[in-house]
Structure formats: C-alpha cells, structure tokens
Coordinates of C-alpha atoms in Angstrom, one line a residue:
Chain L
M1 CA -3.3 -9.4 -24.1
G2 CA -4.0 -12.9 -25.6
D3 CA -5.8 -13.8 -28.7
V4 CA -8.0 -11.2 -30.2
W5 CA -10.7 -13.7 -30.5
R6 CA -10.4 -15.2 -27.1
D7 CA -13.7 -13.9 -25.8
N8 CA -16.0 -15.9 -28.0
S9 CA -19.4 -17.4 -27.2
L10 CA -18.3 -20.9 -28.2
G11 CA -16.0 -21.4 -25.2
L12 CA -13.0 -22.2 -27.4
D13 CA -9.5 -20.9 -27.5
G14 CA -9.3 -17.9 -29.8
S15 CA -7.1 -19.8 -32.3
R16 CA -10.1 -22.2 -32.9
V17 CA -12.8 -19.7 -33.9
I18 CA -13.4 -17.2 -36.6
D19 CA -15.0 -13.8 -36.0
R20 CA -17.4 -13.5 -38.9
R21 CA -17.0 -9.7 -38.9
I22 CA -13.8 -10.3 -41.0
Y23 CA -16.0 -11.1 -43.9
V24 CA -18.4 -8.2 -43.7
D25 CA -16.8 -5.3 -41.9
P26 CA -15.7 -2.5 -44.4
A27 CA -13.0 -1.3 -42.1
I28 CA -11.5 -4.7 -41.9
Y29 CA -11.8 -5.1 -45.7
A30 CA -10.0 -1.8 -46.2
A31 CA -7.2 -2.8 -43.8
E32 CA -6.8 -6.1 -45.6
Q33 CA -5.8 -4.2 -48.7
E34 CA -2.9 -2.4 -47.2
Q35 CA -1.9 -4.9 -44.5
I36 CA -2.2 -8.1 -46.5
F37 CA -2.4 -7.6 -50.2
A38 CA 0.2 -4.8 -50.2
R39 CA 2.4 -6.6 -47.8
T40 CA 2.6 -10.1 -49.2
W41 CA 4.1 -11.6 -52.3
Q42 CA 1.4 -11.9 -54.9
W43 CA 1.4 -14.4 -57.7
V44 CA 0.8 -12.7 -61.1
A45 CA 2.0 -14.9 -63.9
H46 CA 4.1 -17.9 -65.0
E47 CA 7.2 -17.2 -67.1
S48 CA 5.8 -19.4 -69.9
E49 CA 3.0 -16.9 -70.3
L50 CA 5.5 -14.3 -71.5
P51 CA 7.9 -16.2 -73.7
E52 CA 8.9 -13.4 -76.1
F53 CA 10.5 -10.1 -75.9
G54 CA 7.8 -7.5 -75.3
D55 CA 5.3 -9.9 -73.8
Y56 CA 3.4 -8.6 -70.8
V57 CA 0.7 -9.5 -68.4
T58 CA -1.2 -7.1 -66.2
A59 CA -2.8 -7.5 -62.7
T60 CA -4.3 -5.4 -60.0
I61 CA -2.9 -5.8 -56.5
A62 CA -4.4 -3.9 -53.6
G63 CA -6.0 -1.5 -56.1
R64 CA -2.7 -0.8 -58.0
P65 CA -2.5 -1.6 -61.6
I66 CA 0.7 -3.5 -62.4
V67 CA 2.4 -4.7 -65.5
V68 CA 4.9 -7.5 -65.7
S69 CA 7.0 -7.3 -68.8
R70 CA 9.7 -9.3 -70.5
G71 CA 12.5 -7.1 -71.9
E72 CA 16.1 -7.2 -73.1
E73 CA 17.9 -10.5 -72.6
G74 CA 14.7 -12.1 -71.3
R75 CA 14.6 -10.0 -68.1
I76 CA 11.3 -9.8 -66.4
S77 CA 10.4 -6.6 -64.6
A78 CA 7.3 -5.2 -62.9
F79 CA 6.2 -1.6 -62.7
F80 CA 2.9 0.3 -62.2
N81 CA 0.6 0.3 -65.2
T82 CA 0.1 4.0 -65.3
C83 CA 1.4 6.7 -67.6
T84 CA 3.4 9.2 -65.5
H85 CA 2.1 12.0 -67.6
R86 CA -1.7 11.9 -66.9
G87 CA -2.3 8.4 -65.6
A88 CA -3.7 6.2 -68.4
L89 CA -3.0 2.6 -68.4
I90 CA 0.0 1.9 -70.8
A91 CA -0.6 -1.8 -71.1
P92 CA -4.3 -2.2 -71.9
H93 CA -4.6 -6.0 -72.2
A94 CA -4.7 -8.8 -69.7
R95 CA -1.9 -10.4 -71.8
G96 CA -0.3 -8.7 -74.8
N97 CA 3.0 -7.6 -76.5
S98 CA 4.4 -4.1 -76.3
A99 CA 6.9 -4.7 -79.2
G100 CA 9.4 -3.2 -76.8
S101 CA 7.7 0.1 -76.2
F102 CA 4.6 1.0 -74.2
V103 CA 3.0 3.9 -76.0
C104 CA 0.3 5.7 -74.0
L105 CA -2.8 6.2 -76.2
Y106 CA -3.5 9.6 -74.8
H107 CA -0.4 11.8 -75.6
A108 CA 1.9 9.1 -76.9
W109 CA 4.5 9.1 -74.1
C110 CA 6.6 6.1 -74.6
F111 CA 8.1 3.8 -72.0
D112 CA 10.5 0.9 -72.5
T113 CA 10.0 -2.7 -71.2
E114 CA 11.2 -1.7 -67.8
G115 CA 8.9 1.4 -67.5
K116 CA 11.6 4.0 -68.2
L117 CA 10.4 7.1 -70.2
T118 CA 12.0 7.0 -73.6
S119 CA 10.2 9.9 -75.3
A120 CA 7.4 12.5 -75.0
P121 CA 6.2 14.0 -78.2
I122 CA 6.7 17.7 -79.1
P123 CA 8.8 18.4 -76.0
A124 CA 9.8 21.9 -76.9
A125 CA 6.7 23.2 -75.2
Y126 CA 8.1 22.0 -71.9
G127 CA 11.2 24.2 -72.2
D128 CA 13.8 22.8 -70.0
N129 CA 11.4 21.6 -67.3
L130 CA 10.8 18.0 -68.5
R131 CA 13.2 16.0 -66.3
K132 CA 12.9 12.6 -67.9
P133 CA 14.0 10.4 -64.9
C134 CA 11.1 12.0 -62.9
Y135 CA 8.7 10.3 -65.3
D136 CA 10.2 6.8 -65.2
I137 CA 7.5 4.6 -63.9
P138 CA 8.3 3.3 -60.3
Q139 CA 9.3 -0.3 -60.3
V140 CA 7.5 -3.0 -58.3
R141 CA 9.5 -5.7 -56.5
C142 CA 9.4 -8.8 -58.7
E143 CA 11.0 -12.2 -58.0
I144 CA 10.6 -15.5 -59.7
F145 CA 10.5 -19.0 -58.2
A146 CA 10.1 -22.2 -60.3
G147 CA 8.9 -20.0 -63.1
A148 CA 6.2 -18.4 -61.0
I149 CA 6.4 -14.6 -61.1
F150 CA 5.5 -12.8 -57.9
V151 CA 5.3 -9.1 -57.1
C152 CA 5.4 -7.3 -53.8
L153 CA 4.4 -3.7 -53.1
D154 CA 6.2 -3.4 -49.8
P155 CA 10.0 -3.0 -50.0
A156 CA 10.5 -4.2 -46.5
V157 CA 9.0 -7.7 -46.9
E158 CA 11.4 -10.6 -46.8
P159 CA 12.6 -12.1 -50.1
L160 CA 10.2 -14.3 -52.0
E161 CA 11.8 -17.7 -51.2
R162 CA 11.8 -17.0 -47.5
F163 CA 8.2 -15.8 -47.7
L164 CA 7.2 -19.1 -49.4
G165 CA 9.0 -21.0 -46.7
Q166 CA 8.0 -24.6 -46.5
S167 CA 5.7 -24.3 -49.5
A168 CA 8.6 -23.6 -51.8
P169 CA 9.6 -27.3 -52.4
Y170 CA 6.0 -28.1 -53.4
I171 CA 5.8 -25.2 -55.8
E172 CA 9.1 -26.4 -57.3
T173 CA 7.4 -29.9 -57.9
F174 CA 4.2 -28.3 -59.2
L175 CA 5.6 -25.7 -61.5
G176 CA 9.2 -26.6 -62.2
R177 CA 9.6 -27.8 -65.9
H178 CA 5.9 -26.9 -66.5
Q179 CA 4.2 -24.5 -68.8
A180 CA 0.9 -22.7 -68.5
L181 CA -1.8 -24.0 -70.8
G182 CA -4.4 -21.3 -70.3
R183 CA -6.5 -19.3 -67.8
V184 CA -10.1 -19.3 -66.8
R185 CA -11.6 -16.7 -64.4
W186 CA -15.0 -16.4 -62.8
V187 CA -16.9 -14.4 -60.2
M188 CA -17.3 -15.7 -56.7
E189 CA -20.2 -14.1 -54.8
G190 CA -18.7 -13.5 -51.4
N191 CA -15.8 -12.3 -49.5
W192 CA -12.5 -13.5 -51.0
K193 CA -11.4 -15.4 -47.8
L194 CA -14.3 -17.8 -48.3
W195 CA -12.7 -19.1 -51.5
H196 CA -9.3 -19.5 -50.1
E197 CA -10.6 -21.2 -46.9
N198 CA -12.3 -23.7 -49.1
F199 CA -8.9 -25.1 -50.1
R200 CA -7.9 -25.6 -46.6
D201 CA -11.2 -27.4 -45.7
N202 CA -11.5 -31.1 -46.5
Y203 CA -14.4 -31.7 -44.2
H204 CA -16.9 -30.6 -46.9
P205 CA -16.2 -32.7 -50.1
M206 CA -18.1 -35.8 -49.1
F207 CA -21.1 -33.7 -48.3
T208 CA -21.0 -30.8 -50.8
H209 CA -19.9 -32.7 -53.9
A210 CA -22.5 -35.2 -55.0
V211 CA -20.3 -36.5 -57.8
I212 CA -17.4 -37.4 -55.6
G213 CA -19.4 -38.3 -52.4
A214 CA -19.7 -41.8 -53.9
N215 CA -15.9 -42.1 -53.8
Y216 CA -16.0 -41.9 -50.0
Q217 CA -18.9 -44.2 -49.3
G218 CA -17.7 -47.0 -46.9
V219 CA -14.1 -45.8 -47.2
K220 CA -11.8 -44.9 -44.3
I221 CA -10.6 -41.5 -45.2
E222 CA -6.9 -41.2 -45.4
G223 CA -4.6 -38.3 -45.8
V224 CA -3.0 -35.5 -43.8
N225 CA -3.8 -31.8 -43.1
L226 CA -0.7 -29.9 -42.4
D227 CA 0.2 -26.5 -41.2
L228 CA 3.3 -25.5 -43.1
S229 CA 3.8 -22.4 -40.9
Q230 CA 3.8 -18.7 -42.2
G231 CA 0.2 -19.1 -43.1
H232 CA 0.8 -21.8 -45.7
S233 CA -0.7 -25.3 -45.6
L234 CA -1.0 -28.6 -47.3
L235 CA -3.6 -31.3 -47.7
A236 CA -2.1 -34.6 -49.0
F237 CA -4.1 -37.7 -49.6
P238 CA -4.3 -40.8 -51.7
S239 CA -6.7 -41.6 -54.4
Q240 CA -9.7 -43.2 -52.9
G241 CA -12.9 -44.7 -54.0
N242 CA -14.3 -47.2 -56.4
P243 CA -15.4 -46.7 -60.1
D244 CA -18.4 -48.9 -59.4
Q245 CA -19.6 -46.4 -56.9
I246 CA -19.7 -43.8 -59.6
K247 CA -22.0 -46.1 -61.7
S248 CA -24.4 -46.6 -58.8
S249 CA -24.3 -42.9 -58.0
V250 CA -25.2 -42.0 -61.6
R251 CA -28.0 -44.5 -61.5
R252 CA -29.4 -43.1 -58.2
L253 CA -29.2 -39.5 -59.4
T254 CA -30.7 -40.0 -62.9
G255 CA -32.9 -43.1 -62.5
R256 CA -31.3 -44.7 -65.5
P257 CA -28.5 -47.3 -65.4
M258 CA -25.4 -46.5 -67.2
A259 CA -25.1 -48.5 -70.4
A260 CA -23.6 -51.9 -69.7
D261 CA -21.2 -51.8 -72.6
V262 CA -19.4 -48.7 -71.6
T263 CA -16.8 -48.4 -69.0
V264 CA -16.9 -45.5 -66.6
R265 CA -13.9 -43.3 -67.1
A266 CA -11.3 -44.9 -64.9
R267 CA -11.2 -43.5 -61.4
P268 CA -8.1 -44.6 -59.5
T269 CA -8.8 -46.8 -56.6
A270 CA -7.1 -47.0 -53.2
G271 CA -3.4 -46.2 -53.2
A272 CA -0.9 -45.9 -50.4
T273 CA 0.8 -42.7 -51.7
L274 CA -0.4 -39.2 -50.9
N275 CA -0.3 -38.2 -54.5
H276 CA -3.2 -35.6 -54.4
N277 CA -2.0 -32.3 -53.0
I278 CA -4.0 -29.2 -52.3
M279 CA -1.6 -26.5 -51.1
A280 CA -2.6 -23.1 -49.9
V281 CA 0.0 -20.2 -49.9
F282 CA -0.9 -17.2 -47.8
P283 CA -2.9 -15.2 -48.4
N284 CA -4.8 -16.1 -51.7
L285 CA -2.9 -18.6 -53.8
D286 CA -3.7 -22.4 -54.1
F287 CA -2.2 -25.3 -56.0
Q288 CA -3.9 -28.5 -56.8
N289 CA -1.9 -31.4 -58.1
S290 CA -3.0 -34.9 -58.7
G291 CA -1.0 -37.9 -59.6
D292 CA -2.0 -41.3 -61.1
G293 CA -3.6 -40.2 -64.3
V294 CA -5.9 -37.5 -63.2
L295 CA -3.5 -35.0 -64.9
Q296 CA -4.7 -32.2 -62.7
N297 CA -2.1 -29.4 -62.1
V298 CA -3.7 -26.0 -61.6
L299 CA -3.2 -23.0 -59.4
Q300 CA -5.9 -20.5 -58.4
V301 CA -5.6 -17.0 -57.1
V302 CA -8.6 -15.2 -55.6
R303 CA -8.7 -11.4 -55.5
P304 CA -11.4 -9.2 -54.0
L305 CA -13.3 -6.9 -56.3
S306 CA -15.2 -5.6 -53.2
I307 CA -16.0 -6.9 -49.8
D308 CA -18.8 -9.1 -51.2
R309 CA -17.5 -10.0 -54.6
S310 CA -14.3 -11.7 -55.8
V311 CA -12.6 -12.9 -58.9
V312 CA -11.0 -16.4 -59.0
E313 CA -8.4 -16.9 -61.7
L314 CA -7.2 -20.4 -62.5
V315 CA -4.1 -21.3 -64.5
A316 CA -3.6 -24.9 -65.8
F317 CA -0.2 -26.4 -66.3
G318 CA 1.3 -29.2 -68.3
E319 CA 4.8 -30.6 -68.3
V320 CA 7.2 -29.3 -70.8
G321 CA 7.8 -32.0 -73.5
E322 CA 5.0 -34.3 -72.3
P323 CA 3.6 -36.8 -74.9
P324 CA 1.0 -35.2 -77.2
A325 CA -1.7 -37.6 -76.0
V326 CA -1.0 -36.6 -72.3
R327 CA -1.1 -33.0 -73.3
Q328 CA -4.4 -33.4 -75.1
A329 CA -5.9 -35.3 -72.2
R330 CA -4.9 -32.4 -69.9
L331 CA -6.3 -29.8 -72.2
D332 CA -9.6 -31.8 -72.5
R333 CA -10.2 -32.9 -68.9
C334 CA -8.1 -31.2 -66.3
L335 CA -10.7 -28.6 -65.7
D336 CA -13.6 -31.1 -65.4
G337 CA -14.1 -30.3 -61.7
Q338 CA -12.7 -26.9 -61.8
T339 CA -14.1 -23.3 -62.6
A340 CA -17.6 -22.0 -62.2
A341 CA -18.6 -24.8 -64.8
G342 CA -16.8 -27.5 -62.8
K343 CA -18.4 -30.5 -61.2
I344 CA -16.7 -29.7 -58.0
S345 CA -16.0 -26.0 -58.0
G346 CA -19.6 -25.3 -59.1
D347 CA -20.7 -26.7 -55.7
D348 CA -18.0 -24.7 -53.9
N349 CA -19.2 -21.4 -55.5
E350 CA -22.6 -22.1 -54.1
A351 CA -21.3 -23.0 -50.7
A352 CA -19.4 -19.7 -50.6
R353 CA -22.5 -17.7 -51.7
R354 CA -24.6 -19.3 -49.0
C355 CA -22.0 -18.7 -46.3
F356 CA -21.8 -15.1 -47.3
A357 CA -25.5 -14.6 -47.2
G358 CA -25.6 -16.2 -43.8
F359 CA -23.1 -13.7 -42.5
G360 CA -25.9 -11.1 -42.6
A361 CA -26.7 -12.3 -39.1
V362 CA -23.2 -11.5 -37.8
R363 CA -24.4 -9.4 -34.9
E364 CA -26.5 -12.3 -33.6
V365 CA -24.4 -15.2 -34.7
R366 CA -20.8 -13.9 -34.6
W367 CA -18.5 -16.9 -34.2
S368 CA -17.6 -19.8 -36.6
N369 CA -16.1 -23.0 -35.3
M370 CA -12.6 -24.0 -36.5
D371 CA -11.8 -26.6 -33.9
R372 CA -11.4 -29.9 -35.8
G373 CA -8.4 -32.0 -34.8
Q374 CA -7.4 -32.1 -31.2
E375 CA -3.8 -33.5 -31.5
Q376 CA -1.1 -31.1 -30.5
G377 CA 1.3 -30.0 -33.2
V378 CA 1.0 -29.0 -36.8
Q379 CA -0.6 -32.0 -38.4
G380 CA -3.8 -33.9 -38.3
G381 CA -6.2 -36.0 -40.5
K382 CA -7.4 -34.9 -43.8
N383 CA -10.7 -33.7 -42.4
D384 CA -9.1 -31.7 -39.6
E385 CA -8.5 -27.9 -39.6
Y386 CA -4.8 -27.4 -39.0
S387 CA -4.7 -25.8 -42.5
L388 CA -7.4 -23.3 -41.6
R389 CA -5.8 -22.4 -38.3
A390 CA -2.6 -21.8 -40.1
F391 CA -4.2 -19.3 -42.3
Y392 CA -5.9 -17.4 -39.5
S393 CA -2.8 -17.5 -37.3
A394 CA -1.0 -15.5 -40.0
Y395 CA -4.0 -13.4 -40.8
K396 CA -4.2 -12.1 -37.3
E397 CA -0.5 -11.2 -37.3
Y398 CA -0.9 -9.3 -40.5
M399 CA -4.0 -7.7 -39.4
A400 CA -2.8 -6.8 -35.8
G401 CA -4.8 -3.8 -34.5
A402 CA -7.4 -3.8 -37.3
L403 CA -9.3 -6.7 -35.7
A404 CA -9.7 -5.4 -32.2
A405 CA -11.7 -2.3 -33.2
G406 CA -15.3 -2.5 -32.3
G407 CA -14.8 -5.2 -29.7
Chain M
M1 CA -14.7 -30.5 -113.3
P2 CA -13.6 -29.4 -109.9
K3 CA -14.1 -25.7 -110.7
D4 CA -17.6 -26.2 -111.9
E5 CA -18.5 -28.4 -108.9
S6 CA -17.3 -25.8 -106.4
L7 CA -19.3 -23.2 -108.2
V8 CA -22.4 -25.3 -108.3
A9 CA -22.1 -26.3 -104.6
G10 CA -22.3 -22.6 -103.6
T11 CA -25.4 -21.6 -105.6
A12 CA -28.9 -21.6 -104.4
N13 CA -30.0 -23.5 -107.5
A14 CA -28.1 -26.5 -106.3
F15 CA -30.0 -26.6 -103.0
S16 CA -31.6 -30.0 -103.5
M17 CA -34.5 -31.5 -101.6
S18 CA -32.1 -33.6 -99.6
D19 CA -30.2 -30.5 -98.7
W20 CA -33.4 -28.9 -97.5
A21 CA -34.4 -32.0 -95.6
R22 CA -31.0 -32.2 -93.9
E23 CA -31.0 -28.5 -93.0
R24 CA -34.5 -28.8 -91.6
A25 CA -33.7 -31.8 -89.5
V26 CA -30.5 -30.4 -88.1
T27 CA -32.0 -27.0 -87.3
A28 CA -34.8 -28.9 -85.5
L29 CA -32.2 -30.9 -83.5
I30 CA -30.4 -27.7 -82.5
N31 CA -33.6 -26.1 -81.4
R32 CA -34.7 -29.2 -79.5
A33 CA -31.4 -29.3 -77.6
A34 CA -32.0 -25.7 -76.6
R35 CA -35.5 -26.3 -75.4
L36 CA -34.6 -29.5 -73.4
A37 CA -31.8 -27.7 -71.7
D38 CA -34.2 -24.9 -70.7
E39 CA -36.7 -27.4 -69.4
Q40 CA -33.9 -29.2 -67.5
R41 CA -34.9 -32.5 -69.2
Y42 CA -31.3 -33.6 -69.1
L43 CA -31.8 -37.3 -70.0
E44 CA -33.8 -36.4 -73.1
W45 CA -31.1 -33.9 -74.0
M46 CA -28.4 -36.6 -73.7
D47 CA -30.5 -38.8 -76.0
L48 CA -29.9 -36.3 -78.8
F49 CA -26.2 -37.4 -78.9
A50 CA -24.8 -40.4 -80.7
E51 CA -23.3 -43.2 -78.5
D52 CA -19.9 -41.9 -79.1
G53 CA -21.0 -38.3 -79.2
E54 CA -19.2 -35.6 -77.4
Y55 CA -20.1 -32.3 -75.7
S56 CA -17.5 -29.8 -74.7
A57 CA -17.0 -26.2 -73.9
I58 CA -14.2 -23.7 -74.2
T59 CA -13.7 -20.0 -73.7
H60 CA -12.9 -18.0 -76.8
E61 CA -9.8 -16.9 -75.0
N62 CA -8.5 -20.4 -74.7
L63 CA -9.8 -21.5 -78.2
T64 CA -7.3 -19.0 -79.6
Y65 CA -4.6 -19.9 -77.1
K66 CA -3.7 -23.5 -76.4
G67 CA -7.1 -25.2 -76.5
L68 CA -7.8 -25.6 -72.7
R69 CA -11.4 -26.7 -72.5
L70 CA -13.8 -26.1 -69.6
F71 CA -14.8 -29.8 -70.0
R72 CA -15.0 -32.4 -72.6
D73 CA -17.5 -35.3 -72.3
V74 CA -16.7 -38.0 -74.9
G75 CA -19.3 -40.8 -75.2
K76 CA -22.5 -41.7 -73.5
A77 CA -21.0 -42.6 -70.2
A78 CA -19.4 -39.3 -69.8
L79 CA -22.5 -37.5 -70.9
H80 CA -24.5 -39.6 -68.4
E81 CA -22.0 -38.5 -65.6
R82 CA -22.7 -34.9 -66.5
V83 CA -26.5 -35.5 -66.4
A84 CA -26.1 -37.1 -63.0
F85 CA -24.1 -34.1 -61.9
L86 CA -26.8 -31.7 -63.0
M87 CA -29.5 -33.7 -61.4
G88 CA -27.6 -34.0 -58.1
L89 CA -26.1 -30.5 -58.1
V90 CA -26.1 -28.8 -54.8
Q91 CA -27.4 -25.5 -56.1
T92 CA -30.4 -23.3 -55.1
P93 CA -31.9 -21.3 -56.4
R94 CA -31.7 -23.4 -59.5
G95 CA -31.6 -21.0 -62.5
K96 CA -34.2 -21.0 -65.2
T97 CA -32.5 -20.5 -68.5
V98 CA -33.6 -19.3 -71.9
H99 CA -31.5 -20.3 -74.9
L100 CA -31.8 -18.2 -78.0
V101 CA -30.1 -19.8 -81.0
S102 CA -29.8 -17.9 -84.3
N103 CA -27.6 -17.5 -87.3
I104 CA -27.7 -21.2 -88.0
E105 CA -25.6 -22.3 -91.0
V106 CA -25.8 -25.9 -92.0
E107 CA -23.3 -27.5 -94.3
P108 CA -23.1 -31.1 -95.7
G109 CA -20.5 -33.4 -94.1
E110 CA -18.2 -35.8 -95.9
D111 CA -21.1 -38.1 -96.8
P112 CA -24.9 -37.9 -97.0
D113 CA -25.3 -39.2 -93.4
T114 CA -23.3 -36.4 -91.8
A115 CA -23.6 -32.6 -91.5
K116 CA -22.0 -29.7 -89.6
A117 CA -23.4 -26.4 -88.5
T118 CA -22.4 -23.2 -86.8
S119 CA -24.8 -21.0 -84.9
N120 CA -24.8 -18.2 -82.3
F121 CA -26.4 -18.4 -78.9
I122 CA -27.5 -16.1 -76.1
I123 CA -28.5 -17.7 -72.8
T124 CA -30.3 -15.8 -70.1
R125 CA -30.6 -17.1 -66.5
T126 CA -33.2 -16.2 -63.9
G127 CA -32.5 -17.3 -60.3
E128 CA -35.0 -17.5 -57.5
L129 CA -35.8 -14.0 -56.3
E130 CA -33.5 -12.6 -59.0
D131 CA -33.9 -10.6 -62.2
T132 CA -33.1 -12.1 -65.6
R133 CA -29.5 -11.8 -66.4
L134 CA -27.4 -12.4 -69.5
H135 CA -25.7 -15.7 -68.7
A136 CA -23.6 -16.5 -71.8
A137 CA -23.1 -15.7 -75.4
G138 CA -21.2 -17.5 -78.0
R139 CA -21.1 -19.9 -80.8
Y140 CA -22.0 -23.6 -81.3
L141 CA -19.7 -25.6 -83.5
D142 CA -21.7 -28.8 -84.2
R143 CA -21.2 -32.0 -86.2
F144 CA -24.1 -34.4 -86.8
E145 CA -24.7 -37.9 -88.1
R146 CA -27.9 -39.6 -89.3
Q147 CA -28.8 -43.0 -87.9
G148 CA -31.7 -44.3 -89.8
E149 CA -34.2 -41.5 -90.0
Q150 CA -32.8 -39.7 -86.9
W151 CA -30.2 -37.0 -86.9
L152 CA -28.0 -36.9 -83.7
F153 CA -25.2 -34.8 -82.4
K154 CA -21.8 -36.3 -83.1
E155 CA -20.0 -33.4 -81.5
R156 CA -21.0 -30.1 -79.9
L157 CA -18.3 -27.6 -79.1
V158 CA -19.6 -24.6 -77.2
V159 CA -17.4 -21.5 -77.6
V160 CA -18.2 -19.1 -74.7
D161 CA -17.3 -15.5 -75.4
S162 CA -17.1 -14.3 -71.7
N163 CA -13.6 -13.7 -70.2
L164 CA -15.2 -13.7 -66.7
L165 CA -17.7 -16.5 -66.1
P166 CA -20.6 -15.9 -63.9
P167 CA -20.5 -17.7 -60.5
A168 CA -22.9 -20.4 -61.3
F169 CA -22.0 -21.7 -64.8
T170 CA -22.9 -25.4 -64.5
E171 CA -26.1 -25.4 -66.5
L172 CA -26.2 -26.9 -70.0
L173 CA -24.9 -24.5 -72.6

C-alpha cells in the first residue's frame, strides 16, 4: 500500500511532500471535520477564564456549539449549547455567567450548570408526556490539564493526558500557575492548516519578517526542530541577534537614523539556553513561550469557518502573583508581534493568504516540498521540517481513506 | 468657590479665546494624524508625537477585561520601530485607508500646556483589486501637550470595537 502521497512528481518519499488538494478539496475539508476535529481533544478555555460559579465560555467544534460551565463545588462541565426543546443557544455569549441557570430565551426552559433540565414553564399542557431526563442536554467529554480545558466529541478517544503525550510537560510549564490575561481573535484568509503549519516552520522568519530579519544577519542559526510524536512538535531556540542590528534596520527601512539619545528597546543577545519555545499540538493548537524578558506566553487555536477562511484565537497568559510591573509589561507588549496587528503575525497572515491563492493552480502544481533535514530520527536544526512532517504523519492517519479518493 | 468654579467651567460663556485656540489646534492635530496615516506618510505621522509620546491600541473587549493591549509603543524609538515595520512590511496589495474622525470633544488638561480629547473613528480600507471595506471603528482617547507653539500627541490610545479583527490589521489606526 505505502504512503498515500508516494506517487508525487517531486521524486520524494511520500512523507516529505504535501498534496495541495488537502487545502482546497471540499470532500477532504468535510472529512476533516468528522475525522479530525470531532476525534481530537480540542482546547476551549483556561480555568482562570471561568473563576466564579456560573461562569461559562462557548466554542464551536466541528460545527457543534458547545458550552463549558463552572458549577457546584467549582466543577467544570461541558455540554452542547442547544436547548433540547427547540434548539436555540442557551448560552449566547462568548464568555458570560449563567447565575447558575441557563434560561432559554425562546420558551424559558431552564437548565442547570451541567445542562440538566430543571424546569419547563406551564408544563400541564404536556400532560404526562414530558419525561424530563430525555431533555437533559448531552454532555461533552471534558478534561483539564494544567488549567487548560479541553473537550472531545468522540467517546472512544484516549484520555487527554495520553493524547497530549510528550507535549504535556511543556504545557505544564507554559500554563501551570498561570492565568489568562485576555483573548484576541482575527480572520485568516486561507485554509486552517496554513496557520498551524506556520508554527512548525522556522525556515521563513528571516525572510518573511523584516523586523526580525536583522536579528539573523551574520548569525549562525541555533535551535532544534523536534517531532514529539502523535502529531505534536516543538521548536526550541535561544535568543539571537544584536540590538544594534535593529537600529541599522530601522535606518535602512525609514531613511532616518534613530535618535542617538534613545536606546532601542533591549533585545536579548546570544544565549546558550533554548528558552524560546514554539510548540504545536495536533491538530490546531500552538504555544509560544519566550524567556529572558520578552514575557511572551500565548497560545493560539485556529478553527476553520470554511475551507478558505479561518479564525485564529489567541490567549495571553501571565504568572499568578507576578510583580505588578512585570504584569503591566506583559499587558502592554506581549502581543507586539502577535495578532493581525502584530509585527510578525501580520506578515504570516499575508504569507498564508498568498499560499492559499497560489493553490488555485493545484491541478497543474500539485505537490509542496516538505523535505528539509536529512538526518534520521525525530530531531533536526531549527530550520528543518521534522515538526511539519510530524503533523502530516498524524494527519494522514486520522484522514485515512479520505485522502486517496480522486487519485 | 469650588461650586461656582465647576459651574462656570461647564458653561459656554466661559469658553475663552485660549480654550478656542486649544480646541482648534488639537482638532487640527487629530485631523492631520488621520490624513498622514491615509497618505502613508509614516515619518511625518510619527513627528506629531512628543519625544516620550506613546501610541497604543486595545480591543474594547480587553479594555473592559484586564487591559491586554494589541501593542504599546512608548517613546520615539518605539514609534520609529513601528514606522520601520510599516515601511518594510511584506504585504501586498497594500491597502489604501480612509480615516473618518468625528465627535471630537476636547477638554483642558492639568495645566494650560496640556489637553485631552476623545473622538470616534471609522476606517475603511481598499485593497488592490478589492472593493472598499469597513476596516475598523472605535474611539481615540488622546492626551496632548504644547511645546512652544506646537501641540503634539502625548498619548494616543486607540480602542477598537471589533471582536474579530480583519486579516490585515497592521495599518496605522
């Protein structure tokens, strides 16, 4: 049988190419909903976003509206966000508080913090036919790791911690003893995989990002690119670059020297430790954590709105109990490179948009190269593509059958 | 007497020539910032800020939550970095924007050489081969200071209403 992508025009092993049809084929997109999004643990919120009784957040996973709610004794539970009477959403906000009871706006059926029907108004008209347990909202599997709340639509999927595998200790480092500081979301013009791939690609930054390209001038690029198995992966690298390069870059781009009496915001120079981490958790979750003063600790989740349009949602984190000055610095600057307004992500949005537009020629130019790094094993240099291959190895397993159609 | 002073401060009769001049100068500054942003004259836009001036943006959602900003550039060096970013941005088609600023309310600051203002904005953006789209709407919260005859931005906080930002949101707000 062999790899589904073995017969490619690039003469490469099937594990080292990408069939561009996966970005544009409606049948593949439909299969992803049920075979990937409905069969993987999906991040929905951090516990710190629901601190009080009655707090809830909502999400849509594989088309299903879901509410995650904090109830009695602090318990977190998840259930479908739909009234069992006629279907209306019972939790209307992205984040809200039910005060302990979700009351449907349509006919005022009431549900408790775990989705159980507590009352239906004027019940006499139903005679004896209203069997209340039939109208409890079905639960969605919900597990918490390091404060991160995940849900899974498939009862057969392994428990969360086993699903997270080797990514779990990193999530513990990134999120344990942390609290959410806020969310920002934006539209990405392209197939959802393009955004997630970008976190596994560290070949592009020195070319795509003019503002950090200077960091890499004349620098031997350090860092590792690691397949964590199960589709998860990690990029770990030290701070690199020289603040003086930023000054010369600013002068080159603007034609005006930076004022001599001001100091460019400190950029860490070379260090031996791999204290910058970009970790990708299959299939659509990413963490970015930076040490030495950058104060960046964010996660991003990308979800498709359609085959060609996605939403990226970012959550920023701070350490519980950190000094006020550190917290303020995070609130002020940790998104500087992030979001659709960010000095780095702004470029990434454009790269994704151009890739997706380029896929219009998929019939004539079908294969993308994913071959960087020739060492055997699971680890290579920062600019290699062990991370990308980790994603597509898992992707092909989940999508078995759906990729072969159409040859 | 304090009571009388507060009463006087709120009446049109008390609107002195210096108040009028300040309001006129600050309103002109707000309009100039909008025009220079639309014309992508980034260095000239930057020159409307004081040396220690700051420019930042936040979504309304985060303004009313914990204060997580989209960015906060404090001082000329940070502003210059932003200008460099905008001038080197890998983005085509570069959008042409139109800033519409309205509902400007100017108030005096703590001393005669300072002022503050709030205003509303709508920004449209037109990409290459694209129609004109609503890009952003929101509110400017500004503080100003006078240096000699010139009024400058001391602080501009842009509050963006959108809960779902458009894909290209790097232009000056």
